[in-house]
Short mmCIF file of C-alpha atoms and ligand atoms in Angstrom, two decimals:
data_model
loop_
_atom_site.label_atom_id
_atom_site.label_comp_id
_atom_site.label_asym_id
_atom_site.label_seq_id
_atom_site.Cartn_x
_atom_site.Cartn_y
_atom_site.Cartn_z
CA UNK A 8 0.00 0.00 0.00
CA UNK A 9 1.10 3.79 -0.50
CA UNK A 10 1.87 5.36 2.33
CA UNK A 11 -1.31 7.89 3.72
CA UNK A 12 -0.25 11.40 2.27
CA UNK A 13 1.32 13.83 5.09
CA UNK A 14 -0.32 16.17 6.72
CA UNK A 15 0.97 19.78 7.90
CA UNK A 16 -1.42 21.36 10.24
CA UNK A 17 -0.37 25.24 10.28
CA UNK A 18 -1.04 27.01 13.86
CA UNK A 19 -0.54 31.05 14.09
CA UNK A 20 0.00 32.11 17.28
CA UNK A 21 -0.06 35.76 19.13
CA UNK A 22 -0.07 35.46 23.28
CA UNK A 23 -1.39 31.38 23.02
CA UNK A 24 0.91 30.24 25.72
CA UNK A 25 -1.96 28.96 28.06
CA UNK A 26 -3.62 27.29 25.25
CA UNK A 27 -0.80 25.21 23.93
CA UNK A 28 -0.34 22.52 26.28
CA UNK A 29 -4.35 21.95 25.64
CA UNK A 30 -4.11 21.90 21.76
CA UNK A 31 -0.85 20.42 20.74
CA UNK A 32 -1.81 16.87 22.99
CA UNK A 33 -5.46 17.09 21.25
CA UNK A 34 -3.78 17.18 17.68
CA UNK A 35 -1.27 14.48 18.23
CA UNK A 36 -3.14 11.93 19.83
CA UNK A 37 -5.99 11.16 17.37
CA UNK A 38 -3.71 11.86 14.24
CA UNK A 39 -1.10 9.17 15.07
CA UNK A 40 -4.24 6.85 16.02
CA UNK A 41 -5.08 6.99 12.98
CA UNK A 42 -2.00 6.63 11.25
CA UNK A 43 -1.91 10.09 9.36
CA UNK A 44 1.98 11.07 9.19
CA UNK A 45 1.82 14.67 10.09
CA UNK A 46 3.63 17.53 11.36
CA UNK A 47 2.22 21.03 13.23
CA UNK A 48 3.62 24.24 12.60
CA UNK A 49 2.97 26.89 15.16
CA UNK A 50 3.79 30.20 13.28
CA UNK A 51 4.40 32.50 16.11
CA UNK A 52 4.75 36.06 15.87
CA UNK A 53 7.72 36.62 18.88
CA UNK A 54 4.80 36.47 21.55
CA UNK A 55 5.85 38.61 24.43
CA UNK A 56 3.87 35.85 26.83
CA UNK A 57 6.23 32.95 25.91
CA UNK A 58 4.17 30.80 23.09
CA UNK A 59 7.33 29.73 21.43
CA UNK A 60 8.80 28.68 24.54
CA UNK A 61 6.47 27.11 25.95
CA UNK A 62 5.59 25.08 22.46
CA UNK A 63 9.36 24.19 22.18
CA UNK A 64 9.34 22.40 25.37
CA UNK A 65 6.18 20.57 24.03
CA UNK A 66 7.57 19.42 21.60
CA UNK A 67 9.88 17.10 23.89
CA UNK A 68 7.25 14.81 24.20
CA UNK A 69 5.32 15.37 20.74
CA UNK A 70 8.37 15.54 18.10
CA UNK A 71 6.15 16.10 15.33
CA UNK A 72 5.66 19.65 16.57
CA UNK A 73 7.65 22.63 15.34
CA UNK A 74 7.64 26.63 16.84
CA UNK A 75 8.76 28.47 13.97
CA UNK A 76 9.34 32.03 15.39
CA UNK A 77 8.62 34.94 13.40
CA UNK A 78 10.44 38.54 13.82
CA UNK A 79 8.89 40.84 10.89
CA UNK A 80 5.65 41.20 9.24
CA UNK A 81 3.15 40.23 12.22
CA UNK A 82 -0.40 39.24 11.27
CA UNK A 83 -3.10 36.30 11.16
CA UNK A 84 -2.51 36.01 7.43
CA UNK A 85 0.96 36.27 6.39
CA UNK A 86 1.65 33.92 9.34
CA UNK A 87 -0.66 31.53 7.65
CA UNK A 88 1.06 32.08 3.90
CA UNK A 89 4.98 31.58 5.42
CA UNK A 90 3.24 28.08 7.15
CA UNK A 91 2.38 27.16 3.37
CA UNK A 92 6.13 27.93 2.51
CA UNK A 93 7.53 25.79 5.24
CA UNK A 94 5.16 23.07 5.10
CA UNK A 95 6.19 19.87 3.90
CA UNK A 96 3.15 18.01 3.86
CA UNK A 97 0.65 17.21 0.57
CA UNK A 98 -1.96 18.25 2.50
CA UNK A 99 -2.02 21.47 4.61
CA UNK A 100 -4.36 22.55 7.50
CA UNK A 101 -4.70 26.05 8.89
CA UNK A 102 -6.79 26.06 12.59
CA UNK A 103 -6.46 28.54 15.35
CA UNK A 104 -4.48 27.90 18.81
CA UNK A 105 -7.78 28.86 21.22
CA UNK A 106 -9.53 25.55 20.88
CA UNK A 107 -12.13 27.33 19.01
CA UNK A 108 -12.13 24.56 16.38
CA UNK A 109 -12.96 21.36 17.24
CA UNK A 110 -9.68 19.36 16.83
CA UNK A 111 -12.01 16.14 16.28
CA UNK A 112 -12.74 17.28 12.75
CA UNK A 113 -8.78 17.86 11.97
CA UNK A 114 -8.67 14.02 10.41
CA UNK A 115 -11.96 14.65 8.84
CA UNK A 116 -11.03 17.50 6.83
CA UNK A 117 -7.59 15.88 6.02
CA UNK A 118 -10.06 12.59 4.58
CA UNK A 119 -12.12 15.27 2.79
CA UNK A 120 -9.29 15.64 0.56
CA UNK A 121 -7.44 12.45 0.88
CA UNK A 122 -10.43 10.22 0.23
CA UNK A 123 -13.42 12.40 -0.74
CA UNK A 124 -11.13 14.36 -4.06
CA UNK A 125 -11.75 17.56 -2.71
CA UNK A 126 -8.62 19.89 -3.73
CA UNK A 127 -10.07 22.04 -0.27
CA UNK A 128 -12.24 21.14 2.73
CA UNK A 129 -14.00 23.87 4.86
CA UNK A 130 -14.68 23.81 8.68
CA UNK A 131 -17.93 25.27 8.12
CA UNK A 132 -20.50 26.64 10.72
CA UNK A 133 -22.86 27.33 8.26
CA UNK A 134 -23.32 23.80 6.41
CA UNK A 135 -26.07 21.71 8.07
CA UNK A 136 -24.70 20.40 10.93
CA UNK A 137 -22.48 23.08 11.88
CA UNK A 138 -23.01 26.02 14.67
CA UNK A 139 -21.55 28.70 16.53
CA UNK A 140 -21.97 28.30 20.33
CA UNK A 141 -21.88 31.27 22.56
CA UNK A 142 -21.26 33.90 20.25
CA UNK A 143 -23.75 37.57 21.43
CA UNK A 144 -25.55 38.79 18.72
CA UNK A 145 -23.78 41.36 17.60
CA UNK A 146 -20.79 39.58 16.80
CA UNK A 147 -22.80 36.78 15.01
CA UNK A 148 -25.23 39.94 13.11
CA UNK A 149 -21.28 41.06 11.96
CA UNK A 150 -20.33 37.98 10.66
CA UNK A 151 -23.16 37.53 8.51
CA UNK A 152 -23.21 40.78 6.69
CA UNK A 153 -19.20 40.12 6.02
CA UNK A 154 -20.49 36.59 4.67
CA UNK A 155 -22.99 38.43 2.48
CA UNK A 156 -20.86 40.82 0.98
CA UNK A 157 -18.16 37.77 -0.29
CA UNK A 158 -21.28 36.06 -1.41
CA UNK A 159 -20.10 36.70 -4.96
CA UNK A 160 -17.11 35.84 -4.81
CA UNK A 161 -17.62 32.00 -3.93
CA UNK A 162 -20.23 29.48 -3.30
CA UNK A 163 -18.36 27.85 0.10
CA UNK A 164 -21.40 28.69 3.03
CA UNK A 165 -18.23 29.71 5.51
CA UNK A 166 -15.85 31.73 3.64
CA UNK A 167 -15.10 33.27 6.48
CA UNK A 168 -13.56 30.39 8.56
CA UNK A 169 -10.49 29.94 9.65
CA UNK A 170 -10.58 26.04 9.72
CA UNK A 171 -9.58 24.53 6.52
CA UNK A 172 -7.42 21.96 4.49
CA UNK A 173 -6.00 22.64 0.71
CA UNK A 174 -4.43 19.94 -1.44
CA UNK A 175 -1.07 21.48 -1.65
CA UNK A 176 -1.36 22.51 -5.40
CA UNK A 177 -4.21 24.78 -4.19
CA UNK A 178 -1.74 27.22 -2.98
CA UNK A 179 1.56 26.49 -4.37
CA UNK A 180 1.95 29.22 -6.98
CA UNK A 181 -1.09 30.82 -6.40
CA UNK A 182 -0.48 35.15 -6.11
CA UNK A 183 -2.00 34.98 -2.30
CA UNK A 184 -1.00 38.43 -0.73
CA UNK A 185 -0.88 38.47 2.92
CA UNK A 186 -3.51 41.71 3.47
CA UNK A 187 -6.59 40.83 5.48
CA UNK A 188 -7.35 38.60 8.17
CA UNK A 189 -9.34 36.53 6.05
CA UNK A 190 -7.19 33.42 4.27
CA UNK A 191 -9.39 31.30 3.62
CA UNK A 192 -11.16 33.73 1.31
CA UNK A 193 -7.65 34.73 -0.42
CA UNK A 194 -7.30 31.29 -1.26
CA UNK A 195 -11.11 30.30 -2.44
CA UNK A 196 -10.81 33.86 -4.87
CA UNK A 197 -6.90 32.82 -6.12
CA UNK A 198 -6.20 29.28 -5.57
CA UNK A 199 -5.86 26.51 -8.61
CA UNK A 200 -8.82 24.13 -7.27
CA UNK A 201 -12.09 22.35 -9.05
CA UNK A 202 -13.85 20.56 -5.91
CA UNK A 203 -14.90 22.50 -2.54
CA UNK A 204 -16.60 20.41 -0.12
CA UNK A 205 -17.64 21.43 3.83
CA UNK A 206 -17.19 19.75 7.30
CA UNK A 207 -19.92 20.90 9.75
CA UNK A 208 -18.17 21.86 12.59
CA UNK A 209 -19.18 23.69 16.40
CA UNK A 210 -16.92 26.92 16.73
CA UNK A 211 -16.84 27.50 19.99
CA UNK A 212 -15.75 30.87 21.93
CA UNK A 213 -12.14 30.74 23.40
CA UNK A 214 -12.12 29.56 26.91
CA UNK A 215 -8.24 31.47 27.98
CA UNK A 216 -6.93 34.55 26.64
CA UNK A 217 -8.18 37.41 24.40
CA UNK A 218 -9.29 37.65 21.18
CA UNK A 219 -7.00 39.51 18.70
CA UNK A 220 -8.73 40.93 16.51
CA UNK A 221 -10.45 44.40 17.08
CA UNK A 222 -11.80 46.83 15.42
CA UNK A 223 -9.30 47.57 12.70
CA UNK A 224 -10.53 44.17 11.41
CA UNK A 225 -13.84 45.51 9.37
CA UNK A 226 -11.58 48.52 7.59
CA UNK A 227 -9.22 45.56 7.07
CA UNK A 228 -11.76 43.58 5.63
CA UNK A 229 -13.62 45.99 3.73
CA UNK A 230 -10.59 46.91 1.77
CA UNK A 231 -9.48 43.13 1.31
CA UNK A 232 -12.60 42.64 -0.31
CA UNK A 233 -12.12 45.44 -3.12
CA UNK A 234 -8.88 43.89 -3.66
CA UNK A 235 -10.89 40.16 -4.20
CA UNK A 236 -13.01 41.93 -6.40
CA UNK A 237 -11.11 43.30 -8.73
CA UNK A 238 -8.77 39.68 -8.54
CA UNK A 239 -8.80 38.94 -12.43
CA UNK A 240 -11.61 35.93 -12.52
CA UNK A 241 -13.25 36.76 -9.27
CA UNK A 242 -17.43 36.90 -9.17
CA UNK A 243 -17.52 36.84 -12.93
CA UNK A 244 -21.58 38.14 -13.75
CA UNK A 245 -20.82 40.87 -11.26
CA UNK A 246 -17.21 42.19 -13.82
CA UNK A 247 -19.28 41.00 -16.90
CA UNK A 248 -22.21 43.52 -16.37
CA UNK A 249 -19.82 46.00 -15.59
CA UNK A 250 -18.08 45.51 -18.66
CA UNK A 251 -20.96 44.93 -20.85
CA UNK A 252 -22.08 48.68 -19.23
CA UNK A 253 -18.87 50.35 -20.57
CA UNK A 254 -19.54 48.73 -23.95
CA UNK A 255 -22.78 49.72 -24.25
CA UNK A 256 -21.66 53.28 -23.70
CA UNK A 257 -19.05 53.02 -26.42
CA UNK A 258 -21.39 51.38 -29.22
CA UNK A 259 -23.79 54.78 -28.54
CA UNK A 260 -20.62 57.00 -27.92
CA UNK A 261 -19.16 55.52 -31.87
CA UNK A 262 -22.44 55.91 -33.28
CA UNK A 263 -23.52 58.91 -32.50
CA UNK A 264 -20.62 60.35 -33.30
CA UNK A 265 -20.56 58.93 -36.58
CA UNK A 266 -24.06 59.79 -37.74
CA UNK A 267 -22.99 63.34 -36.59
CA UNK A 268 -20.12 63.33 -38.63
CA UNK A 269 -21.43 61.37 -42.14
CA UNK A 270 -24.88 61.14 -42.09
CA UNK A 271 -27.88 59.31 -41.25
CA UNK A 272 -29.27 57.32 -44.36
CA UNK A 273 -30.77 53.79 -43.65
CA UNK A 274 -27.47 52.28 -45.42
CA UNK A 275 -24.76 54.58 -43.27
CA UNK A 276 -26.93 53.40 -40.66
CA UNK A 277 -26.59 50.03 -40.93
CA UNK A 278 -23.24 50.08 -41.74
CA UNK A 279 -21.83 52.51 -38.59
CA UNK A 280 -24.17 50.29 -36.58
CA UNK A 281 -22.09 47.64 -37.56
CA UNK A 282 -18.57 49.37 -36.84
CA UNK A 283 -19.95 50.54 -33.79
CA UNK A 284 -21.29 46.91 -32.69
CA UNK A 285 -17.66 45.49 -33.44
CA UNK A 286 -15.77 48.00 -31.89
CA UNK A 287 -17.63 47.24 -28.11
CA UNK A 288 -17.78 43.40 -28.90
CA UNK A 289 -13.77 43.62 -29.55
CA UNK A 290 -14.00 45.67 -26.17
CA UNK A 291 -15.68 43.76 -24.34
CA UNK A 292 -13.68 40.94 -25.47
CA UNK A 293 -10.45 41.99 -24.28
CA UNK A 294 -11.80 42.97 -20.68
CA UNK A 295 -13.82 39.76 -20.74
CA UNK A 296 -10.67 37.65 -21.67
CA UNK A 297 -8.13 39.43 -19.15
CA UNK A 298 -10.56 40.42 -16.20
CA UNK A 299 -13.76 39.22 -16.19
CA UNK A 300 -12.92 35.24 -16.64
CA UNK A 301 -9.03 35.30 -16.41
CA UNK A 302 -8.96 33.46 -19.51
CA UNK A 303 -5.50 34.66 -21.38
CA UNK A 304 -4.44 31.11 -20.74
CA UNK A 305 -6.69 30.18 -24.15
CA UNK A 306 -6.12 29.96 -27.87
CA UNK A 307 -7.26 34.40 -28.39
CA UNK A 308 -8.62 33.77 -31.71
CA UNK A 309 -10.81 30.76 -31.48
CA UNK A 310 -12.19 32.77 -28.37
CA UNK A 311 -12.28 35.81 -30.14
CA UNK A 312 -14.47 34.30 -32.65
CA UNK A 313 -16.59 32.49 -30.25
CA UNK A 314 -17.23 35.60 -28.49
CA UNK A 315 -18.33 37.10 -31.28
CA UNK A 316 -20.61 34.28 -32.16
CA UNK A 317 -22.32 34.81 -29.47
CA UNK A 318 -22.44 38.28 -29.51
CA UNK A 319 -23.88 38.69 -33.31
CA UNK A 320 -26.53 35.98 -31.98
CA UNK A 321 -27.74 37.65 -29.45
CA UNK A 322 -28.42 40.83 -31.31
CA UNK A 323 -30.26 38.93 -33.30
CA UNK A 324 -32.04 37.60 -30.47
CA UNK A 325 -32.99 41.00 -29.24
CA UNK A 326 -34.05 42.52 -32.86
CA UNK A 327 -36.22 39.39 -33.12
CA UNK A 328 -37.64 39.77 -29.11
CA UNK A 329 -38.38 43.25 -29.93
CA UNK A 330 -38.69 44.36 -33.37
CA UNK A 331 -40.47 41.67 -35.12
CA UNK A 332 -42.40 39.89 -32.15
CA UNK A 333 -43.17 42.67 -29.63
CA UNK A 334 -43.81 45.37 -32.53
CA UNK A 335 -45.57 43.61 -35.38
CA UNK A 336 -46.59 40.46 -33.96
CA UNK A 337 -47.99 41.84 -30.73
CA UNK A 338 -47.91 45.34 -31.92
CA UNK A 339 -46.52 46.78 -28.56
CA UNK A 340 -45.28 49.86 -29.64
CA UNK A 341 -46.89 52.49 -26.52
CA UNK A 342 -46.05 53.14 -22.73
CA UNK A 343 -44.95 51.83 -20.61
CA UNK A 344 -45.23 48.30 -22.28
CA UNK A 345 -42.24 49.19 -25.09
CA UNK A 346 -40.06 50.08 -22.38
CA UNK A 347 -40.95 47.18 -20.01
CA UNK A 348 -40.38 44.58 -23.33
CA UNK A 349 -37.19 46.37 -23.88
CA UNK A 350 -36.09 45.95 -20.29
CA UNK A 351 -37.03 41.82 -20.53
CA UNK A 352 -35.31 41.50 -23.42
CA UNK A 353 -32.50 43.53 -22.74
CA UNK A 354 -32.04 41.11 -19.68
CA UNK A 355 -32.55 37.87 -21.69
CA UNK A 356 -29.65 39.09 -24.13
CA UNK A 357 -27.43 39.68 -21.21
CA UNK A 358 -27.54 36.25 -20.07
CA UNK A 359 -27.35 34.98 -23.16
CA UNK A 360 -24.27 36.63 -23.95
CA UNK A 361 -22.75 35.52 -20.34
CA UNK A 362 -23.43 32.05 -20.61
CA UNK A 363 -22.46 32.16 -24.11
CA UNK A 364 -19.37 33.70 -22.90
CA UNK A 365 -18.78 31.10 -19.73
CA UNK A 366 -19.87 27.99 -21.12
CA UNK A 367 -18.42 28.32 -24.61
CA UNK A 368 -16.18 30.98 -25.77
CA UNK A 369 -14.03 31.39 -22.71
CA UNK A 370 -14.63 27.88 -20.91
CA UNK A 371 -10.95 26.22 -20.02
CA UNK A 372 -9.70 23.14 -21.34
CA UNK A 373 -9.93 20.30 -19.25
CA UNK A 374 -7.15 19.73 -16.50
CA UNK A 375 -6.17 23.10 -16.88
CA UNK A 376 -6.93 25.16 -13.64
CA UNK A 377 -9.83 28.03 -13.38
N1 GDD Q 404 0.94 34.55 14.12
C1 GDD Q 404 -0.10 35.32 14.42
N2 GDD Q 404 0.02 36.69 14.32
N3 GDD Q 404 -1.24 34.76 14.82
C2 GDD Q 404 -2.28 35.56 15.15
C3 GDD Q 404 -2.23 36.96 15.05
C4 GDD Q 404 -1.01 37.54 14.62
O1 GDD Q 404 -0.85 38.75 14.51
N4 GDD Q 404 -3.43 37.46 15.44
C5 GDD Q 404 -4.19 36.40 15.75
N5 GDD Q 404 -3.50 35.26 15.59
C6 GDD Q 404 -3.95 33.89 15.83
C7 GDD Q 404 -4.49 33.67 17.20
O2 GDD Q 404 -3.46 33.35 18.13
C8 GDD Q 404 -5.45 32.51 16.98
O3 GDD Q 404 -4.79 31.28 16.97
C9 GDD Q 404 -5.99 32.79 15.59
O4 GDD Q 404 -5.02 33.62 14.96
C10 GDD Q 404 -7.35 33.50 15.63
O5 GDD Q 404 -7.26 34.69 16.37
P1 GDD Q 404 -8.35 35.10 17.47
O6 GDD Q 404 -7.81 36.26 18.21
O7 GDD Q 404 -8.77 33.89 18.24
O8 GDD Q 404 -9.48 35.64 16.53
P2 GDD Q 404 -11.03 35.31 16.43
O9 GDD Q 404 -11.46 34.21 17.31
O10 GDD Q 404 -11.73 36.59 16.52
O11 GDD Q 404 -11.12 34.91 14.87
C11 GDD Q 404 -11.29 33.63 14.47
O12 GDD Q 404 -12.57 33.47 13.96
C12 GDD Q 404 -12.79 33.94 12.69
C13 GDD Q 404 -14.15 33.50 12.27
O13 GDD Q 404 -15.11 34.27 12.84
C14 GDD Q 404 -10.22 33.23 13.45
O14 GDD Q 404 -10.35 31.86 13.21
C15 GDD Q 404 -10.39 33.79 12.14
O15 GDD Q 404 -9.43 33.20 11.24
C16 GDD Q 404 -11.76 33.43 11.71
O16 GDD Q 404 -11.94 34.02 10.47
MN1 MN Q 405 -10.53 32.88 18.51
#
């Protein structure tokens, strides 16, 4: 038989002294009963109460242990990235030191990946199953509206957590910058990975020390989230409208301006219409390629083509919608039922053109990462 993949379970510490002699036992013990080779990281950032210390002389009777000690750069998240650096193991675990997470789900999140072909497993408190004991309102009211407003930018139901395994590919390469608190959604937004999958867990309130994160956190957070969202490839529809909005502008800007300069017969019509049309699908293109889906990996011209497939159909789509049923089939041609049909159709187009764009004309080969 292979040998079980190894395991590196990465532990950032700030002032976790008390909690150490608690966690590090309640790692190793199950872990080696079940035969997973492993290691555990503590990334500490010089605590002034002694963590390192104190986790060094741990490690006498649980070798597998390792204080790495860091001097510059404090913080939750670049901690977590220079654990990914040192690790050794195939599969890598980030938790937190205060017992918060339930170190009975640590082999079930490593299986996740190891047996279930997940490339990341989430400690979730949102997935059915999961829960968040003793939290007051407040703090549970603030960690929903930070859920909601990463919504977009992944379909995991805990982006938020800070209890999760990645196959090591997930990260290895990946352009993870150390800003924000939040890791976990770093790596969903710019990690190489196909299969997500969730482990319910019970996140429970520390029981010693203090909490280290204050109120810095939601200006933290707020701007780590612009930075996700304007991540090439992150919350695609969201960069598509916007896009599609600045293309629309230039097809009217281009033709206007060209029916002011020529002319407006039906035939200079058509044909500026048509210059004008190419000129925002080529825009829109570009943007769509670089930005929108990250797709620069691809063969351009077979997806410039594509795109424009799709494109050309769909204004014929909405000239059919429109023109020929709404005004001479159904004759709707007064307020406000033109300019409700236009609306409809003008949404029907849109998603045309999106899931023309996603499915088709920018869709990545197989085996080739997102
Ligand atoms: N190395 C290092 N440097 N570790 C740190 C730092 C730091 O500057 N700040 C905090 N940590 C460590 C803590 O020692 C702990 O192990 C873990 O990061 C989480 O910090 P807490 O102070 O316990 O924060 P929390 O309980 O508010 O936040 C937790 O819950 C969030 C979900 O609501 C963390 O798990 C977050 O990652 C998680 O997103
Ligand atoms: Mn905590």
């Amino acid at each position: 038989m292979n040998r079980s993949p190894f395991l590196t379970v990465i532990v950032p510490t700030y002032n976790e002294k008390e909690n150490m002699g608690l966690l590090l036992p309640a790692l190793a013990g199950p872990l080696r009963q079940d035969g997973i080779p492993f290691e555990v990281l503590v990334m500490d950032d010089s605590s002034p109460d002694g963590t390192g210390g104190e986790v060094r002389r741990l490690s006498k009777d649980i070798p597998e242990v390792r204080a790495i000690v860091r001097t510059k750069d404090r913080g939750l998240s670049p901690s977590v990235i220079d654990g990914f650096c040192e690790a050794k193991g195939d599969v890598l675990l980030v938790m937190d030191a205060d017992l918060s997470h339930p170190v009975e789900a640590v082999p079930k999140l490593y299986r996740a990946i190891v047996d279930g072909g997940s490339d990341v497993a989430v400690g979730s408190r949102h997935a059915k199953g999961g829960c968040i004991e003793d939290w007051p309102f407040m703090r549970k009211f603030i960690s929903w509206g930070a859920s909601l407003m990463a919504r977009p930018l992944t379909s995991c139901s805990d982006p938020m957590s800070g209890f999760f395994a990645v196959r090591r590919s997930v990260v290895e390469g990946a352009p993870l910058r150390a800003k924000g608190y939040k890791i976990l959604l770093e790596v969903l937004v710019k990690g190489n990975y196909s299969k997500v999958s969730e482990v319910p867990i019970t996140f429970r309130d520390r029981a010693k020390g203090e909490s280290k994160l204050g109120s810095k956190v939601i200006i933290n957070y707020l701007q780590h989230l612009v930075m996700l969202y304007l991540h090439p490839g992150s919350a695609p529809p969201i960069k598509f409208l916007f896009v599609g909005g600045t293309g629309f502008l230039l097809d009217l800007g281009l033709l206007t301006l060209l029916l002011g300069l020529v002319g407006d017969s039906t035939t200079e019509y058509i044909v500026f219409q048509s210059i004008s049309f190419a000129a925002a699908a080529s825009w829109n293109f570009i943007w769509n390629r670089y930005w929108t889906f990250n797709a620069s990996k691809g063969r351009a011209l077979r997806q410039y083509i594509r795109f424009f497939i799709v494109a050309v159909f769909a204004f014929a789509v909405r000239w059919l919608l429109a023109r020929y049923i709404g005004v001479e089939v159904l004759g709707i041609d007064s307020q406000p039922y033109y300019q409700i049909m236009t609306v409809g159709v003008i949404v029907v187009v849109t998603v045309i053109n999106f899931l023309g764009s996603k499915l088709w004309a920018f869709k990545t080969d197989p085996g080739q990462p997102r």
